[in-house]
């Protein structure tokens, strides 16, 4: 698997050690396990040693001739960023709706009049596998340039078998072909298709009796997500959809309390969801229930920003004990971005989180939100060598100096794939 890599002398190496078993909560979200003058030894795609440069030089000094040395002097080294909530596989864009919203139309009005999710569904339906693959592959390149090494990807721009299948197959192929790991979620319950408008329960039956069992049987998704929202799926319909997924081995996730308070956070706790996402309008009762059950709150302040809504109360959730993660929600309607570092900045400025907390939220807690806490999200011996190096000398500056892509180097599965901010052309970006 190529030669070993020796990342040397980071001004700050954020390890997040000791966080693999469960997501971090409360004060522990600030315990980054920073090593100054830190170094990492990587072999066969795996992290083999972590410590000060002095300690690692003592251990490996004799092998310097056989390794690729990555000089991290004056730089910040963190676990590769993890994005636990994206709608990665879609066709087209919706800047026309952005323009309409700037003139007063609301997101739900646009959706209810046949645009929004329905517009992207039409585009995605008519796109070929190849077109969808190409557009999404380019998005993954952009994610990588921003320091992201794993993304979750939802279906949901089909809401019928053929197109849902196409999205999940494309996600699978992306996972195989691109260096970024793509973790698939089935989200057939993304909107009520027009033809079921008068009888949404019939669509719920279709999801429960046909689509969920087929997706599970083909092994095309790990999670099952639902848009629980006024005018979309009710809490009762959402519960049935999530329970059906669980019976077929799909872990529950939920778009909860995004536009209106709807007891989505409470439902997430009740069904034992791994995460509840959005939570702009979550109740205190719901937050407490999530904290008690250890449901990760995946917060998406980019969506609030783009929809010109008030962000979720991240500060309060952390203080209550909810394990908080951050994500782009990358999608063409409510958050067309791949910049997780910008989302982290919004976490600070719009949700009262500290620079330390947002790093935890975009690494180890994000990994736990997609059931990957034992493999990625921290820099510890035995974990996958997914590491991002930023061109700032301390972790506070990553948020302080905002709107700039500070990503310098990315190591993915033990290979350097971004250097000096550029994707390495000599790599085909393929996994093998
Ligand atoms: O997470 N809320 C539902 N789904 C996405 C938006 C999808 C779209 O507008 O295309 C979200 O915000
Ligand atoms: Fe979403």
XYZ file of N, CA and C in Angstrom, residues 167-292:
378
model
N -29.780 6.843 -7.750
C -28.981 7.664 -6.825
C -28.111 6.800 -5.925
N -28.697 5.718 -5.410
C -27.932 4.866 -4.480
C -26.836 4.111 -5.223
N -27.122 3.724 -6.470
C -26.073 3.049 -7.256
C -24.928 4.014 -7.565
N -25.279 5.254 -7.866
C -24.237 6.252 -8.134
C -23.420 6.493 -6.856
N -24.095 6.556 -5.718
C -23.362 6.752 -4.450
C -22.395 5.592 -4.223
N -22.835 4.401 -4.554
C -21.983 3.215 -4.373
C -20.762 3.292 -5.288
N -20.998 3.691 -6.516
C -19.895 3.798 -7.476
C -18.926 4.913 -7.063
N -19.474 6.000 -6.564
C -18.611 7.099 -6.087
C -17.728 6.597 -4.952
N -18.321 5.824 -4.070
C -17.541 5.273 -2.956
C -16.408 4.386 -3.474
N -16.704 3.667 -4.550
C -15.675 2.781 -5.109
C -14.593 3.551 -5.869
N -14.999 4.602 -6.571
C -14.073 5.279 -7.483
C -13.359 6.492 -6.887
N -13.995 7.146 -5.965
C -13.381 8.360 -5.418
C -12.665 8.035 -4.116
N -11.598 8.766 -3.813
C -10.886 8.470 -2.556
C -11.740 8.768 -1.327
N -12.644 9.722 -1.429
C -13.525 10.012 -0.286
C -14.427 8.804 -0.035
N -14.633 8.485 1.229
C -15.589 7.430 1.559
C -16.995 8.026 1.551
N -17.910 7.362 0.862
C -19.290 7.830 0.747
C -20.190 6.839 1.490
N -20.911 7.322 2.473
C -21.741 6.464 3.327
C -23.212 6.688 2.952
N -23.908 5.649 2.469
C -25.235 5.864 1.870
C -26.425 5.802 2.832
N -27.361 6.708 2.593
C -28.622 6.760 3.342
C -29.788 6.756 2.359
N -30.795 5.958 2.659
C -32.022 5.979 1.856
C -32.945 7.060 2.402
N -33.376 7.966 1.505
C -34.313 8.996 1.961
C -35.477 9.128 0.993
N -36.103 7.969 0.732
C -37.308 7.982 -0.113
C -38.369 8.908 0.474
N -38.335 9.087 1.797
C -39.317 9.948 2.477
C -38.812 11.386 2.549
N -38.503 11.935 1.387
C -37.950 13.298 1.327
C -39.047 14.322 1.060
N -40.086 13.911 0.354
C -41.244 14.785 0.081
C -42.390 13.862 -0.319
N -43.605 14.418 -0.339
C -44.721 13.608 -0.824
C -44.814 13.856 -2.333
N -44.640 12.819 -3.159
C -44.746 13.027 -4.602
C -46.132 13.554 -4.978
N -46.162 14.356 -6.027
C -47.403 15.016 -6.470
C -48.572 14.033 -6.576
N -48.294 12.879 -7.168
C -49.389 11.934 -7.418
C -49.975 11.334 -6.128
N -49.300 11.558 -4.994
C -49.824 11.035 -3.717
C -50.321 12.176 -2.823
N -50.403 13.368 -3.366
C -50.739 14.545 -2.567
C -52.051 14.366 -1.795
N -53.036 13.752 -2.473
C -54.342 13.568 -1.830
C -54.353 12.381 -0.883
N -53.391 11.502 -1.044
C -53.383 10.309 -0.208
C -51.962 9.920 0.222
N -51.367 10.778 1.052
C -49.964 10.552 1.414
C -49.721 9.212 2.108
N -50.746 8.704 2.817
C -50.532 7.425 3.507
C -50.251 6.288 2.536
N -50.782 6.442 1.342
C -50.510 5.417 0.323
C -49.009 5.407 -0.026
N -48.416 6.592 -0.066
C -46.973 6.676 -0.336
C -46.181 6.099 0.842
N -46.677 6.357 2.051
C -46.012 5.794 3.235
C -46.034 4.262 3.147
N -47.169 3.717 2.711
C -47.266 2.253 2.559
C -46.267 1.734 1.526
N -46.137 2.494 0.432
C -45.195 2.084 -0.615
C -43.770 2.052 -0.052
N -43.437 3.076 0.718
C -42.092 3.113 1.323
C -41.886 1.902 2.233
N -42.881 1.671 3.089
C -42.742 0.626 4.101
C -42.746 -0.775 3.485
N -43.646 -0.975 2.532
C -43.815 -2.347 2.028
C -42.939 -2.688 0.836
N -42.492 -1.669 0.111
C -41.707 -1.993 -1.095
C -40.315 -1.395 -1.113
N -40.240 -0.068 -1.013
C -38.944 0.575 -1.258
C -37.932 0.250 -0.160
N -38.316 0.373 1.092
C -37.363 0.101 2.187
C -36.877 -1.358 2.135
N -37.791 -2.333 2.011
C -37.301 -3.724 1.939
C -36.356 -3.966 0.763
N -36.640 -3.343 -0.398
C -35.780 -3.583 -1.560
C -34.396 -2.975 -1.363
N -34.362 -1.744 -0.850
C -33.070 -1.075 -0.610
C -32.239 -1.903 0.372
N -32.908 -2.372 1.425
C -32.181 -3.143 2.449
C -31.680 -4.460 1.866
N -32.506 -5.086 1.078
C -32.132 -6.380 0.508
C -30.909 -6.252 -0.402
N -30.854 -5.141 -1.132
C -29.714 -4.929 -2.039
C -28.491 -4.368 -1.318
N -28.632 -4.085 -0.041
C -27.511 -3.568 0.747
C -27.048 -2.208 0.250
N -27.994 -1.383 -0.215
C -27.599 -0.106 -0.828
C -27.576 1.065 0.156
N -28.012 0.847 1.390
C -27.991 1.951 2.361
C -27.756 1.409 3.763
N -27.194 2.255 4.613
C -27.010 1.890 6.020
C -28.048 2.572 6.906
N -28.550 3.735 6.406
C -29.464 4.535 7.217
C -30.749 4.795 6.447
N -31.788 5.145 7.204
C -33.084 5.469 6.637
C -33.506 6.804 7.234
N -33.767 7.789 6.381
C -34.012 9.157 6.838
C -35.394 9.598 6.385
N -35.987 10.538 7.133
C -37.312 11.052 6.767
C -37.370 12.552 7.077
N -38.072 13.284 6.197
C -38.274 14.726 6.400
C -39.559 14.891 7.205
N -39.424 14.947 8.514
C -40.569 15.078 9.417
C -40.844 16.568 9.564
N -41.912 17.041 8.938
C -42.131 18.490 8.877
C -43.599 18.758 8.571
N -44.145 19.837 9.101
C -45.499 20.273 8.750
C -45.637 20.283 7.236
N -46.647 19.598 6.722
C -46.863 19.613 5.272
C -46.031 18.571 4.538
N -45.168 17.856 5.243
C -44.424 16.778 4.579
C -44.814 15.482 5.299
N -43.939 14.858 6.085
C -44.354 13.655 6.814
C -44.663 14.019 8.265
N -45.802 13.527 8.764
C -46.185 13.809 10.152
C -45.300 12.963 11.076
N -45.244 13.320 12.365
C -44.465 12.494 13.293
C -44.922 11.031 13.273
N -46.238 10.803 13.137
C -46.737 9.428 13.151
C -46.283 8.670 11.890
N -46.386 9.328 10.746
C -45.900 8.685 9.501
C -44.386 8.465 9.585
N -43.697 9.450 10.128
C -42.236 9.339 10.236
C -41.861 8.157 11.124
N -42.572 8.031 12.232
C -42.290 6.917 13.144
C -42.448 5.575 12.427
N -43.519 5.458 11.665
C -43.768 4.182 10.964
C -42.666 3.895 9.944
N -42.252 4.953 9.247
C -41.206 4.779 8.224
C -39.881 4.384 8.886
N -39.572 5.032 9.985
C -38.292 4.732 10.664
C -38.316 3.345 11.306
N -39.457 2.977 11.869
C -39.563 1.628 12.467
C -39.440 0.556 11.387
N -40.028 0.824 10.228
C -39.929 -0.151 9.119
C -38.466 -0.310 8.719
N -37.750 0.796 8.624
C -36.325 0.721 8.290
C -35.578 -0.117 9.303
N -35.867 0.116 10.568
C -35.167 -0.639 11.631
C -35.412 -2.139 11.492
N -36.638 -2.505 11.157
C -36.941 -3.939 10.998
C -36.094 -4.546 9.886
N -35.664 -3.709 8.933
C -34.837 -4.207 7.821
C -33.358 -3.873 8.017
N -32.995 -3.503 9.219
C -31.578 -3.287 9.525
C -31.050 -1.907 9.167
N -31.943 -0.974 8.807
C -31.489 0.386 8.486
C -31.590 1.261 9.749
N -30.514 1.944 10.055
C -30.466 2.789 11.255
C -31.223 4.094 10.972
N -31.995 4.534 11.977
C -32.849 5.713 11.762
C -32.086 7.024 11.887
N -32.437 7.936 10.965
C -31.996 9.333 10.998
C -33.235 10.161 10.716
N -33.198 11.431 11.087
C -34.412 12.218 10.856
C -34.098 13.691 10.623
N -34.744 14.271 9.589
C -34.730 15.717 9.407
C -35.794 16.251 10.361
N -35.377 16.864 11.451
C -36.309 17.162 12.537
C -36.392 18.657 12.841
N -37.605 19.138 13.004
C -37.830 20.513 13.486
C -37.019 21.528 12.681
N -37.040 21.368 11.355
C -36.247 22.285 10.518
C -36.955 23.622 10.317
N -38.222 23.544 9.924
C -38.932 24.792 9.594
C -39.880 25.195 10.728
N -40.585 24.197 11.275
C -41.542 24.457 12.364
C -41.269 23.478 13.500
N -41.616 23.855 14.739
C -41.491 22.873 15.821
C -42.482 21.738 15.565
N -42.028 20.490 15.646
C -42.933 19.385 15.277
C -42.630 18.135 16.105
N -41.938 18.308 17.212
C -41.567 17.196 18.098
C -40.727 16.142 17.393
N -39.914 16.595 16.456
C -39.011 15.684 15.748
C -37.881 15.203 16.650
N -37.377 16.087 17.506
C -36.291 15.691 18.407
C -36.783 14.611 19.370
N -38.008 14.791 19.859
C -38.604 13.799 20.771
C -38.725 12.448 20.049
N -39.170 12.513 18.800
C -39.357 11.285 18.025
C -38.016 10.570 17.813
N -36.980 11.348 17.541
C -35.647 10.748 17.325
C -35.232 9.950 18.559
N -35.460 10.534 19.729
C -35.090 9.843 20.969
C -35.938 8.585 21.142
N -37.217 8.722 20.821
C -38.142 7.609 21.017
C -37.810 6.403 20.125
N -37.473 6.668 18.881
C -37.199 5.532 17.985
C -35.731 5.092 18.054
N -34.940 5.783 18.867
C -33.524 5.407 18.981
C -32.746 5.734 17.712
N -33.031 6.903 17.140
C -32.282 7.328 15.939
C -30.825 7.567 16.322
N -29.932 7.360 15.343
C -28.514 7.631 15.620
C -28.277 9.141 15.629
N -29.076 9.866 14.821
C -28.970 11.324 14.828
C -30.312 11.951 14.502
N -30.474 13.187 14.978
C -31.578 14.043 14.536
C -30.909 15.280 13.969
N -31.323 15.676 12.774
C -30.598 16.698 12.045
C -31.456 17.950 11.826
N -30.820 19.077 11.721
C -31.424 20.432 11.597
C -31.708 20.994 12.984
N -32.926 20.681 13.553
C -33.251 21.047 14.933
C -33.319 22.552 15.188
N -33.584 23.334 14.136
C -33.676 24.790 14.327
C -34.748 25.142 15.352
N -35.858 24.383 15.306
C -36.996 24.711 16.163
C -37.254 23.623 17.208
N -36.216 22.885 17.556
C -36.395 21.792 18.525
C -36.763 22.349 19.904
N -37.601 21.609 20.633
C -38.005 22.049 21.974
C -36.954 21.628 22.992
N -37.008 22.270 24.138
C -36.070 21.915 25.210
C -36.310 20.470 25.660
N -37.579 20.103 25.683
C -37.922 18.729 26.063
C -37.265 17.738 25.090
N -37.346 18.068 23.816
C -36.751 17.206 22.790
C -35.240 17.122 22.946
N -34.624 18.258 23.220
C -33.160 18.267 23.403
C -32.771 17.376 24.583
N -33.539 17.500 25.660
C -33.219 16.691 26.853
C -33.381 15.209 26.552
N -34.415 14.882 25.798
C -34.644 13.467 25.452
C -33.484 12.954 24.600
N -33.004 13.791 23.681
C -31.866 13.388 22.841
C -30.621 13.175 23.694
N -30.394 14.092 24.633
C -29.204 13.982 25.499
C -29.250 12.668 26.278
N -30.432 12.371 26.790
C -30.583 11.150 27.591
C -30.283 9.894 26.782
